[in-house]
Amino acid sequence: MSLEHFKNRNIGTQHYTTIDVGHTPVGAMQTFTQVAKRTVKGELFVGLWVTLREMINALFKGDMATVKYPFEKLPISPRYRAIHDMLRLLESGSYRCIGCGLCEKICISNCISMDTRYDENQRKEVSEYTINFGRCIFCGYCAEVCPELAIVHGPRYENASEQRAGFSLFEDMLTPIDKLNLQQEYDGFGAISPNADDNIKKTPLAY
Amino acid sequence: MEITLVETLPQAIHEVTAVGVIIKAVIILAVISAIAGFGTYIERKVLAFMQRRLGPMHVGPYGLLQIAADGIKLFTKEDIVPQNANKFIFMVAPIITAATAFIALSAVPVFPDFTIPEFVPLLGGVFVPSIASDINVGVLFVLGMMAAGLYGPLLAGMSQANKWGIIGSARTAIQFLSYEVVTGLSILAPIMLVGSLSFVDFNNAQSGGIGSWLIWQQPVAFVLFLIAGFAETNRTPFDLLEHEAEVVSGYATEYSGMRWGMFFIGEYANMITVAIIASVVFLGGYDADCTLGWLFIILKIAFFFFLMLWVRASWPHVRPDQLMWLCWKVLMPIAVVNIVITAIVMMV
Ligand code: SF4
Ligand code: SF4
């Protein structure tokens, strides 16, 4: 069953089939017949066979469902919203954030706090940027609003901590410059759609 | 003269002495407790495999030392006695379960008989029998003892001033009233065929290979006894006494630490006892003459033990009223009919 089937909430359009459960026995004679039938029919052995089959499959055919979590992990969806990442421009290696402050503004739990200043070239640079992950609800609005695809959600979901407040600094979230070639674009909230190129229209400059 | 010497010697050696019986008792106690502990491991593993899980994996190789970890936990846990409980009965009840389970084991054959080699100091030359006490009403004694073991849950549930405990003990009474008739009646037919209540006689009656096993003559009695045995050891599908989904933990709700552990050991010892009875009475038992016979009975017991776990993984459990319905309205009539047919066949 695919994701679309699960998400379909329009009751009546799905292909449900009713299982034939037989009819409830009426009267002593029918009850007795049912009991007698079930006694000799061996339905219970079908149940035994099912569990034995699962055991054989699990032991000898590697059909084990257990994931030994800290040692092996299931792949997560690329749209998963975990601890944020700050991406860099692939060409120049400088960070994408332009310090517009939109993410700080939109954050519904007020957990982004940032400050900007002019650098020596009179360009705006981020001087301070922290996210309090104790407050963040991972709604993804910051990633969606960001005009530069700078702040995105990353794949790190193991964020249990001993304190309620857990701050992350800009530098911590920024892709390390030596790992730039490994930087992944984010497919979730705020990402450009796959057919973005087709949708771009030329901005008329002259009237 | 030499010939008489050779003839009398084995008899002198094979005399059952008090020391031998005590050694046997210690062996049963030690080995069955160990197997009961190991049984919890096996149960968790088998259930896990049947649900495509791994089971205990991280304490020791393949989680084998999990038993030790559990043991340490049980022994060091605080022994809580609830405020309003009847303290004496509350503390004695688990001992009833564990003790009766082991007393029942004293009359069934466990392990081959052997003589301690001469070089062992003090005990050298002592003959250790396979049955701690080969009484001539063995079957009756074992079934009676296992039935008496249900006083454990009954008293435990009533003494602990807890509503789940009360429900648990009420269900114990129901279960007790239901299966006991079936156990007795189902095993009556094989007893009629063999004409004895001693396990040794049962074993000797079936010593002629697989064809002489009583299961071929008494398949109905075998199935009935197995069903009643599941109820007797309160295993799924008859684990009404402590079904977590309905009555928290039933009679064991207020128990902690080693007192709870004693219920557990009792339950596992009972499982082994039922497995032994089923193997000896219906599946040919042991062959005392060769070592392979003992290997076979261990395999048979292991099969029944596995069957109990297998059934637990496969089948849902029944309601108390369904259990009574099953035992009184279905199994008991079948057992009676079986006895009548057996009697007619024997007379003709
Ligand atoms: S995910 Fe939502 S709550 Fe978290 S920082 Fe972004 S906007 Fe704020
Ligand atoms: S991360 Fe994006 S939205 Fe936030 S300040 Fe930088 S560019 Fe603006």
Coordinates of C-alpha atoms and ligand atoms in Angstrom, one line a residue:
Chain A
M1 CA 0.0 0.0 0.0
S2 CA 1.5 3.3 -1.0
L3 CA 1.6 6.6 0.8
E4 CA -1.3 8.0 -1.3
H5 CA -3.6 5.1 -0.2
F6 CA -2.9 5.9 3.4
K7 CA -3.5 9.6 3.0
N8 CA -6.8 9.1 1.3
R9 CA -9.4 10.2 3.8
N10 CA -12.3 10.1 1.4
I11 CA -14.3 7.3 2.9
G12 CA -16.1 5.2 0.3
T13 CA -13.5 5.6 -2.4
Q14 CA -11.2 2.9 -1.1
H15 CA -11.6 -0.7 -2.0
Y16 CA -12.6 -2.2 1.3
T17 CA -13.6 -5.9 1.3
T18 CA -15.7 -7.5 4.0
I19 CA -14.3 -10.7 5.4
D20 CA -16.7 -13.5 5.5
V21 CA -17.0 -14.3 9.2
G22 CA -19.9 -16.7 8.8
H23 CA -23.1 -16.3 10.7
T24 CA -23.8 -16.3 14.4
P25 CA -25.3 -19.6 15.3
V26 CA -29.0 -19.5 16.4
G27 CA -30.2 -22.1 18.8
A28 CA -28.6 -25.0 20.5
M29 CA -28.3 -27.3 17.5
Q30 CA -26.4 -24.8 15.4
T31 CA -24.1 -23.9 18.3
F32 CA -23.3 -27.5 18.8
T33 CA -22.6 -28.0 15.1
Q34 CA -20.3 -25.0 15.1
V35 CA -18.4 -26.3 18.2
A36 CA -18.1 -29.8 16.7
K37 CA -16.9 -28.4 13.4
R38 CA -14.3 -26.2 15.0
T39 CA -13.1 -29.0 17.2
V40 CA -12.1 -31.2 14.3
K41 CA -11.3 -28.5 11.7
G42 CA -7.8 -27.8 13.0
E43 CA -8.1 -24.0 12.7
L44 CA -5.8 -23.8 15.8
F45 CA -3.1 -25.6 13.9
V46 CA -3.2 -22.9 11.2
G47 CA -2.4 -20.4 14.0
L48 CA 0.5 -22.6 15.2
W49 CA 1.8 -22.9 11.7
V50 CA 1.7 -19.1 11.2
T51 CA 4.0 -18.5 14.2
L52 CA 6.3 -21.3 13.3
R53 CA 6.6 -20.0 9.8
E54 CA 7.5 -16.6 11.1
M55 CA 10.1 -18.1 13.3
I56 CA 11.7 -20.0 10.5
N57 CA 11.6 -16.9 8.3
A58 CA 13.1 -14.8 11.0
L59 CA 15.9 -17.3 12.0
F60 CA 16.9 -18.8 8.6
K61 CA 15.8 -16.3 6.0
G62 CA 16.9 -13.1 7.7
D63 CA 13.4 -11.8 8.0
M64 CA 14.0 -10.2 11.4
A65 CA 12.1 -7.0 12.2
T66 CA 14.4 -5.8 15.0
V67 CA 16.6 -2.8 14.3
K68 CA 19.3 -2.6 16.9
Y69 CA 18.8 1.1 17.2
P70 CA 21.9 2.7 18.5
F71 CA 24.0 0.5 16.3
E72 CA 21.9 0.6 13.2
K73 CA 19.4 3.2 12.2
L74 CA 16.5 3.2 9.8
P75 CA 16.8 5.8 7.0
I76 CA 14.7 8.8 7.6
S77 CA 12.7 10.7 5.1
P78 CA 14.5 13.6 3.3
R79 CA 11.6 15.7 4.4
Y80 CA 12.2 14.9 8.1
R81 CA 12.4 18.0 10.3
A82 CA 15.2 17.6 12.7
I83 CA 18.0 19.8 14.0
H84 CA 18.6 22.7 11.7
D85 CA 21.5 23.1 9.3
M86 CA 23.0 26.3 7.9
L87 CA 24.0 25.7 4.3
R88 CA 26.8 27.4 2.3
L89 CA 27.0 28.5 -1.3
L90 CA 28.6 25.7 -3.2
E91 CA 30.6 28.1 -5.5
S92 CA 32.1 30.5 -3.0
G93 CA 31.9 28.6 0.2
S94 CA 30.5 31.6 2.1
Y95 CA 27.3 31.1 4.0
R96 CA 24.0 31.6 2.3
C97 CA 22.3 33.6 5.1
I98 CA 21.9 37.2 4.3
G99 CA 20.8 38.2 7.7
C100 CA 17.3 39.2 6.6
G101 CA 15.8 38.2 9.9
L102 CA 12.7 36.6 8.4
C103 CA 13.3 33.3 10.3
E104 CA 13.6 35.1 13.6
K105 CA 10.4 37.0 12.8
I106 CA 8.3 34.0 11.8
C107 CA 9.5 31.6 14.4
I108 CA 6.3 30.8 16.4
S109 CA 8.1 29.8 19.5
N110 CA 10.5 32.7 19.5
C111 CA 13.5 30.5 19.8
I112 CA 15.7 32.1 17.1
S113 CA 17.7 35.0 18.2
M114 CA 20.0 36.9 15.8
D115 CA 22.0 40.0 15.3
T116 CA 23.7 41.5 12.3
R117 CA 26.4 44.1 11.6
Y118 CA 28.4 45.6 8.7
D119 CA 31.6 43.8 7.9
E120 CA 34.7 45.6 6.7
N121 CA 33.3 45.7 3.1
Q122 CA 30.1 47.3 4.4
R123 CA 28.2 44.1 3.7
K124 CA 25.7 42.7 6.1
E125 CA 27.0 39.8 8.1
V126 CA 25.5 37.6 10.8
S127 CA 27.2 38.5 14.1
E128 CA 25.1 36.3 16.4
Y129 CA 22.7 33.6 15.6
T130 CA 21.4 31.0 18.1
I131 CA 18.4 28.7 18.2
N132 CA 17.1 27.4 21.5
F133 CA 16.2 23.8 20.7
G134 CA 14.5 23.5 24.1
R135 CA 11.8 25.7 22.7
C136 CA 11.9 24.8 19.0
I137 CA 8.9 22.8 18.0
F138 CA 10.4 21.9 14.6
C139 CA 7.6 23.4 12.7
G140 CA 9.7 24.1 9.7
Y141 CA 8.5 27.7 9.2
C142 CA 12.0 29.1 9.4
A143 CA 13.1 26.8 6.6
E144 CA 10.1 27.7 4.6
V145 CA 10.4 31.4 4.9
C146 CA 14.1 31.6 4.3
P147 CA 14.6 33.3 0.9
E148 CA 18.1 31.9 0.4
L149 CA 17.5 28.2 1.3
A150 CA 20.1 29.0 4.1
I151 CA 18.4 27.5 7.1
V152 CA 17.1 24.0 6.5
H153 CA 16.3 21.0 8.6
G154 CA 19.0 18.4 8.8
P155 CA 19.0 14.7 9.5
R156 CA 20.2 14.8 13.1
Y157 CA 17.3 13.7 15.3
E158 CA 19.1 12.4 18.4
N159 CA 18.7 15.5 20.5
A160 CA 17.9 14.2 23.9
S161 CA 19.6 16.3 26.5
E162 CA 19.8 16.8 30.2
Q163 CA 18.8 20.4 30.2
R164 CA 15.7 22.0 29.0
A165 CA 17.4 24.8 27.2
G166 CA 19.8 23.6 24.5
F167 CA 21.3 26.3 22.3
S168 CA 22.9 25.8 19.0
L169 CA 25.2 28.5 17.5
F170 CA 25.4 29.6 13.9
E171 CA 28.9 28.0 13.6
D172 CA 27.7 24.7 14.9
M173 CA 24.9 24.5 12.4
L174 CA 26.9 25.7 9.5
T175 CA 28.3 23.1 7.1
P176 CA 32.0 22.7 7.9
I177 CA 34.0 24.3 5.1
D178 CA 35.9 21.1 4.5
K179 CA 32.7 19.1 4.2
L180 CA 31.3 21.4 1.6
N181 CA 31.3 18.8 -1.1
L182 CA 29.1 16.6 1.1
Q183 CA 26.5 19.3 1.7
Q184 CA 23.0 18.1 0.8
E185 CA 20.1 20.2 -0.4
Y186 CA 17.0 19.8 1.7
D187 CA 13.8 18.4 0.1
G188 CA 11.4 19.4 2.8
F189 CA 9.7 22.7 3.8
G190 CA 10.8 25.6 1.8
A191 CA 12.7 23.7 -0.8
I192 CA 12.3 24.7 -4.4
S193 CA 9.9 22.4 -6.3
P194 CA 11.3 19.9 -8.8
N195 CA 9.9 21.8 -11.7
A196 CA 10.9 25.2 -10.5
D197 CA 12.9 26.0 -13.6
D198 CA 9.8 25.6 -15.8
N199 CA 7.8 27.9 -13.6
I200 CA 10.3 30.8 -13.7
K201 CA 9.1 33.7 -15.8
K202 CA 11.1 36.5 -17.1
T203 CA 10.6 39.6 -15.1
P204 CA 9.7 42.4 -17.6
L205 CA 12.2 45.2 -17.1
A206 CA 10.8 47.7 -19.5
Y207 CA 7.2 48.6 -19.8
Chain B
M1 CA 30.7 -69.2 44.9
E2 CA 31.9 -66.6 42.5
I3 CA 28.7 -66.7 40.6
T4 CA 26.5 -65.9 43.6
L5 CA 28.9 -63.0 44.4
V6 CA 28.4 -61.5 41.0
E7 CA 24.7 -61.9 41.3
T8 CA 24.3 -60.3 44.7
L9 CA 26.6 -57.4 44.1
P10 CA 24.4 -55.3 41.9
Q11 CA 21.5 -55.7 44.3
A12 CA 23.6 -54.4 47.1
I13 CA 24.7 -51.4 45.1
H14 CA 21.2 -50.5 43.8
E15 CA 19.7 -50.3 47.2
V16 CA 18.0 -46.9 47.7
T17 CA 19.5 -45.3 50.7
A18 CA 18.5 -42.1 52.5
V19 CA 21.7 -40.4 51.4
G20 CA 20.9 -41.3 47.8
V21 CA 17.4 -39.8 48.1
I22 CA 18.8 -36.6 49.7
I23 CA 21.4 -36.2 47.0
K24 CA 18.6 -36.7 44.4
A25 CA 16.5 -34.1 46.1
V26 CA 19.4 -31.6 46.1
I27 CA 20.0 -32.4 42.4
I28 CA 16.3 -31.9 41.5
L29 CA 16.2 -28.6 43.4
A30 CA 19.4 -27.3 41.9
V31 CA 18.8 -28.4 38.4
I32 CA 15.1 -27.6 38.1
S33 CA 15.6 -24.1 39.6
A34 CA 18.4 -23.6 37.1
I35 CA 16.2 -24.9 34.2
A36 CA 13.4 -22.7 35.4
G37 CA 15.7 -19.7 35.2
F38 CA 16.9 -20.9 31.8
G39 CA 13.3 -21.4 30.8
T40 CA 12.5 -17.8 31.2
Y41 CA 15.4 -17.1 28.7
I42 CA 14.2 -19.7 26.3
E43 CA 10.6 -18.4 26.6
R44 CA 11.7 -14.8 25.8
K45 CA 13.8 -16.0 22.9
V46 CA 11.2 -18.3 21.3
L47 CA 8.5 -15.7 21.7
A48 CA 10.8 -13.1 20.2
F49 CA 11.6 -15.3 17.2
M50 CA 8.0 -16.0 16.6
Q51 CA 7.3 -12.3 16.5
R52 CA 10.4 -11.7 14.3
R53 CA 12.3 -10.0 17.1
L54 CA 15.7 -10.8 18.5
G55 CA 14.9 -11.1 22.2
P56 CA 17.6 -10.5 24.9
M57 CA 20.8 -9.9 23.0
H58 CA 23.1 -7.7 25.0
V59 CA 23.9 -9.3 28.3
G60 CA 26.5 -11.9 27.5
P61 CA 26.7 -13.9 24.3
Y62 CA 23.2 -13.9 22.7
G63 CA 21.9 -12.5 25.9
L64 CA 22.6 -15.7 27.9
L65 CA 23.7 -13.8 31.0
Q66 CA 20.3 -12.1 31.1
I67 CA 19.2 -14.9 33.5
A68 CA 22.0 -13.8 35.9
A69 CA 21.0 -10.2 35.5
D70 CA 17.4 -11.0 36.2
G71 CA 18.4 -13.1 39.2
I72 CA 20.4 -10.3 40.7
K73 CA 17.5 -8.0 40.2
L74 CA 15.0 -10.3 41.8
F75 CA 17.2 -11.0 44.8
T76 CA 18.1 -7.5 45.5
K77 CA 14.7 -5.9 44.9
E78 CA 12.9 -4.5 47.9
D79 CA 10.4 -7.0 49.4
I80 CA 7.3 -4.9 49.7
V81 CA 4.4 -6.1 51.9
P82 CA 1.4 -3.9 51.4
Q83 CA 0.0 -2.1 54.5
N84 CA -3.4 -3.7 54.6
A85 CA -2.3 -7.2 53.5
N86 CA -2.6 -10.2 55.7
K87 CA 1.1 -10.3 56.3
F88 CA 1.7 -13.9 57.2
I89 CA -0.4 -15.4 54.4
F90 CA 1.0 -12.9 52.0
M91 CA 4.5 -13.9 52.8
V92 CA 3.8 -17.7 52.9
A93 CA 1.8 -17.9 49.6
P94 CA 4.7 -17.9 47.1
I95 CA 6.4 -20.5 49.2
I96 CA 3.4 -22.8 48.8
T97 CA 3.6 -22.5 45.0
A98 CA 7.3 -23.1 44.8
A99 CA 7.4 -25.9 47.4
T100 CA 4.4 -27.9 46.0
A101 CA 6.0 -27.6 42.5
F102 CA 9.2 -29.2 43.8
I103 CA 7.4 -31.8 46.0
A104 CA 5.5 -32.9 42.9
L105 CA 8.8 -33.4 41.1
S106 CA 9.9 -35.8 43.8
A107 CA 7.6 -38.5 42.5
V108 CA 8.4 -38.2 38.8
P109 CA 11.4 -39.7 37.1
V110 CA 14.0 -37.0 36.5
F111 CA 17.4 -38.0 35.1
P112 CA 18.8 -41.5 35.0
D113 CA 19.7 -43.3 38.1
F114 CA 23.5 -43.6 38.7
T115 CA 26.0 -44.6 41.3
I116 CA 28.4 -42.1 42.6
P117 CA 31.9 -43.4 41.7
E118 CA 34.0 -44.9 44.5
F119 CA 36.8 -42.2 44.3
V120 CA 34.4 -39.5 45.5
P121 CA 35.1 -39.0 49.2
L122 CA 32.3 -39.6 51.7
L123 CA 29.6 -40.2 49.1
G124 CA 31.4 -42.8 47.0
G125 CA 29.3 -45.8 46.0
V126 CA 26.0 -44.2 46.9
F127 CA 23.2 -45.1 44.5
V128 CA 21.1 -42.2 43.4
P129 CA 17.7 -43.3 42.1
S130 CA 16.0 -41.7 39.1
I131 CA 12.8 -41.1 41.1
A132 CA 13.4 -39.5 44.5
S133 CA 10.5 -41.5 45.9
D134 CA 9.0 -44.2 43.8
I135 CA 5.6 -44.4 45.5
N136 CA 3.0 -46.7 44.0
V137 CA 0.5 -43.9 43.6
G138 CA 2.9 -41.6 41.8
V139 CA 0.4 -40.2 39.3
L140 CA -2.2 -39.4 41.9
F141 CA 0.5 -37.8 44.2
V142 CA 1.9 -35.6 41.5
L143 CA -1.5 -34.4 40.3
G144 CA -2.6 -33.8 43.9
M145 CA 0.5 -31.8 44.7
M146 CA 0.2 -29.7 41.6
A147 CA -3.4 -29.0 42.5
A148 CA -2.4 -28.1 46.0
G149 CA 0.0 -25.6 44.4
L150 CA -2.9 -23.5 43.3
Y151 CA -3.4 -22.5 47.0
G152 CA -0.4 -20.2 46.3
P153 CA -2.2 -17.9 43.9
L154 CA -5.5 -18.3 45.7
L155 CA -4.2 -17.2 49.1
A156 CA -1.8 -14.6 47.6
G157 CA -4.7 -12.9 45.8
M158 CA -6.9 -12.8 48.8
S159 CA -4.3 -11.7 51.3
Q160 CA -3.0 -8.7 49.4
A161 CA -5.8 -6.2 49.9
N162 CA -5.9 -5.4 46.2
K163 CA -8.9 -5.7 43.9
W164 CA -6.8 -7.1 41.0
G165 CA -5.5 -9.7 43.5
I166 CA -9.0 -10.6 44.5
I167 CA -10.1 -11.0 40.9
G168 CA -6.9 -13.1 40.3
S169 CA -7.7 -15.4 43.1
A170 CA -11.4 -15.7 42.1
R171 CA -10.1 -16.8 38.7
T172 CA -7.8 -19.2 40.3
A173 CA -10.8 -20.8 42.0
I174 CA -12.6 -20.9 38.7
Q175 CA -9.7 -22.5 36.9
F176 CA -9.1 -25.0 39.7
L177 CA -12.7 -26.1 39.6
S178 CA -12.7 -26.4 35.8
Y179 CA -9.6 -28.3 34.8
E180 CA -9.1 -30.6 37.8
V181 CA -12.0 -32.8 36.6
V182 CA -10.6 -33.0 33.1
T183 CA -7.0 -33.8 34.3
G184 CA -8.3 -36.7 36.5
L185 CA -10.7 -38.1 34.0
S186 CA -8.3 -37.8 31.0
I187 CA -5.5 -39.7 32.8
L188 CA -7.9 -42.3 34.1
A189 CA -8.1 -44.1 30.8
P190 CA -4.3 -44.7 30.5
I191 CA -4.3 -45.8 34.2
M192 CA -7.0 -48.3 33.4
L193 CA -5.0 -49.7 30.5
V194 CA -1.8 -49.9 32.5
G195 CA -3.5 -50.9 35.7
S196 CA -1.1 -49.0 38.0
L197 CA -0.5 -45.5 39.3
S198 CA 3.3 -45.8 39.4
F199 CA 5.3 -44.0 36.7
V200 CA 7.7 -46.9 36.6
D201 CA 4.9 -49.2 35.5
F202 CA 3.8 -46.7 32.9
N203 CA 7.3 -46.7 31.6
N204 CA 7.6 -50.4 31.5
A205 CA 4.2 -50.9 29.9
Q206 CA 5.4 -48.8 26.9
S207 CA 9.0 -50.1 26.6
G208 CA 8.3 -51.9 23.3
G209 CA 9.2 -49.1 21.0
I210 CA 7.1 -46.3 19.4
G211 CA 4.3 -48.7 18.5
S212 CA 3.6 -49.4 22.2
W213 CA 3.2 -45.8 23.2
L214 CA -0.1 -45.1 24.9
I215 CA -0.8 -42.1 22.7
W216 CA -1.8 -44.4 19.9
Q217 CA -4.3 -46.2 22.1
Q218 CA -5.5 -43.0 23.9
P219 CA -5.1 -40.0 21.5
V220 CA -8.2 -38.4 23.0
A221 CA -7.0 -38.7 26.5
F222 CA -3.6 -37.3 25.4
V223 CA -5.2 -34.2 23.9
L224 CA -7.4 -33.7 26.9
F225 CA -4.5 -34.1 29.3
L226 CA -2.5 -31.6 27.3
I227 CA -5.3 -29.1 27.5
A228 CA -5.8 -29.6 31.2
G229 CA -2.0 -29.4 31.7
F230 CA -2.0 -26.0 30.1
A231 CA -4.7 -24.9 32.5
E232 CA -2.9 -26.5 35.4
T233 CA 0.3 -24.6 34.8
N234 CA -1.8 -21.5 33.9
R235 CA -0.2 -21.0 30.6
T236 CA -1.8 -19.3 27.6
P237 CA -4.5 -19.9 26.5
F238 CA -5.6 -20.3 30.1
D239 CA -3.4 -17.7 31.8
L240 CA -6.5 -16.0 33.4
L241 CA -4.8 -15.7 36.8
E242 CA -2.4 -13.0 35.8
H243 CA -3.4 -11.7 32.5
E244 CA -1.9 -8.3 32.3
A245 CA -4.3 -6.9 29.8
E246 CA -7.3 -7.5 32.1
V247 CA -6.3 -7.7 35.7
V248 CA -2.8 -6.0 35.8
S249 CA -1.0 -9.0 37.2
G250 CA -3.8 -10.8 38.9
Y251 CA -2.8 -12.6 42.1
A252 CA 0.8 -11.4 41.7
T253 CA 0.0 -7.7 41.5
E254 CA 1.4 -6.7 44.8
Y255 CA 4.4 -9.0 44.8
S256 CA 7.9 -7.9 44.2
G257 CA 11.4 -9.3 44.2
M258 CA 12.0 -12.9 45.2
R259 CA 8.5 -13.6 46.4
W260 CA 7.3 -12.9 42.9
G261 CA 10.2 -14.9 41.6
M262 CA 9.1 -17.9 43.6
F263 CA 5.7 -17.9 41.8
F264 CA 7.7 -17.8 38.6
I265 CA 10.0 -20.7 39.6
G266 CA 6.9 -22.6 40.7
E267 CA 5.2 -22.0 37.3
Y268 CA 8.2 -23.2 35.4
A269 CA 8.7 -26.2 37.6
N270 CA 5.1 -27.1 37.0
M271 CA 5.6 -26.8 33.3
I272 CA 8.4 -29.2 33.5
T273 CA 6.4 -31.6 35.6
V274 CA 3.5 -31.6 33.2
A275 CA 5.9 -32.1 30.3
I276 CA 7.4 -35.1 32.2
I277 CA 4.0 -36.6 33.0
A278 CA 2.9 -36.3 29.4
S279 CA 6.1 -37.9 28.1
V280 CA 6.1 -40.7 30.6
V281 CA 2.4 -41.5 30.5
F282 CA 1.7 -41.0 26.8
L283 CA 4.9 -40.9 24.9
G284 CA 6.8 -44.0 26.1
G285 CA 8.8 -42.4 28.8
Y286 CA 12.4 -43.2 29.3
D287 CA 14.2 -46.4 28.5
A288 CA 16.1 -47.1 31.7
D289 CA 18.5 -49.6 30.0
C290 CA 20.4 -47.3 27.6
T291 CA 21.6 -43.7 27.8
L292 CA 19.8 -42.9 24.6
G293 CA 16.4 -43.5 26.3
W294 CA 17.2 -40.6 28.6
L295 CA 18.2 -38.4 25.8
F296 CA 14.9 -39.2 24.1
I297 CA 12.8 -38.3 27.2
I298 CA 14.7 -35.1 27.5
L299 CA 13.8 -34.4 23.9
K300 CA 10.2 -35.2 24.6
I301 CA 10.2 -32.9 27.6
A302 CA 11.8 -30.2 25.6
F303 CA 9.2 -30.6 22.9
F304 CA 6.4 -30.1 25.4
F305 CA 8.1 -27.1 26.9
F306 CA 8.5 -25.7 23.4
L307 CA 4.9 -26.4 22.7
M308 CA 3.8 -24.3 25.6
L309 CA 5.8 -21.4 24.4
W310 CA 4.6 -22.0 20.8
V311 CA 1.0 -22.0 21.9
R312 CA 1.6 -18.8 23.9
A313 CA 2.9 -17.1 20.8
S314 CA 0.1 -18.3 18.6
W315 CA -3.2 -18.4 20.4
P316 CA -5.3 -15.8 22.2
H317 CA -6.4 -16.6 25.7
V318 CA -9.9 -17.5 26.7
R319 CA -12.3 -15.8 29.1
P320 CA -12.9 -17.4 32.5
D321 CA -16.5 -18.3 31.5
Q322 CA -15.2 -19.8 28.3
L323 CA -12.8 -21.9 30.3
M324 CA -15.6 -23.2 32.5
W325 CA -17.7 -23.8 29.5
L326 CA -14.9 -25.6 27.7
C327 CA -14.0 -27.8 30.7
W328 CA -17.4 -28.7 31.9
K329 CA -19.4 -28.8 28.7
V330 CA -16.9 -30.1 26.2
L331 CA -13.9 -31.7 27.7
M332 CA -15.5 -33.5 30.6
P333 CA -18.1 -35.3 28.5
I334 CA -15.5 -36.3 26.0
A335 CA -13.3 -37.6 28.8
V336 CA -16.2 -39.6 30.3
V337 CA -17.1 -41.1 26.9
N338 CA -13.4 -41.9 26.4
I339 CA -13.3 -43.8 29.7
V340 CA -16.5 -45.7 28.9
I341 CA -15.2 -46.7 25.4
T342 CA -11.8 -47.7 27.0
A343 CA -13.6 -49.8 29.5
I344 CA -15.8 -51.5 26.9
V345 CA -12.8 -52.3 24.7
M346 CA -10.9 -53.7 27.7
M347 CA -13.8 -55.9 28.7
V348 CA -14.5 -57.3 25.3
Ligands
SF4_1 S1 11.4 25.1 13.3 FE1 9.7 26.5 13.9 S2 10.0 26.7 16.1 FE2 11.9 25.8 15.3 S3 13.2 27.5 14.9 FE3 12.2 27.1 13.0 S4 10.4 28.4 13.1 FE4 11.2 28.4 15.1
SF4_2 S1 18.5 32.0 7.8 FE1 17.4 32.7 6.0 S2 15.5 33.7 6.8 FE2 17.0 33.5 8.5 S3 18.1 35.4 8.4 FE3 19.3 34.0 7.2 S4 18.5 34.3 5.1 FE4 17.1 35.3 6.5

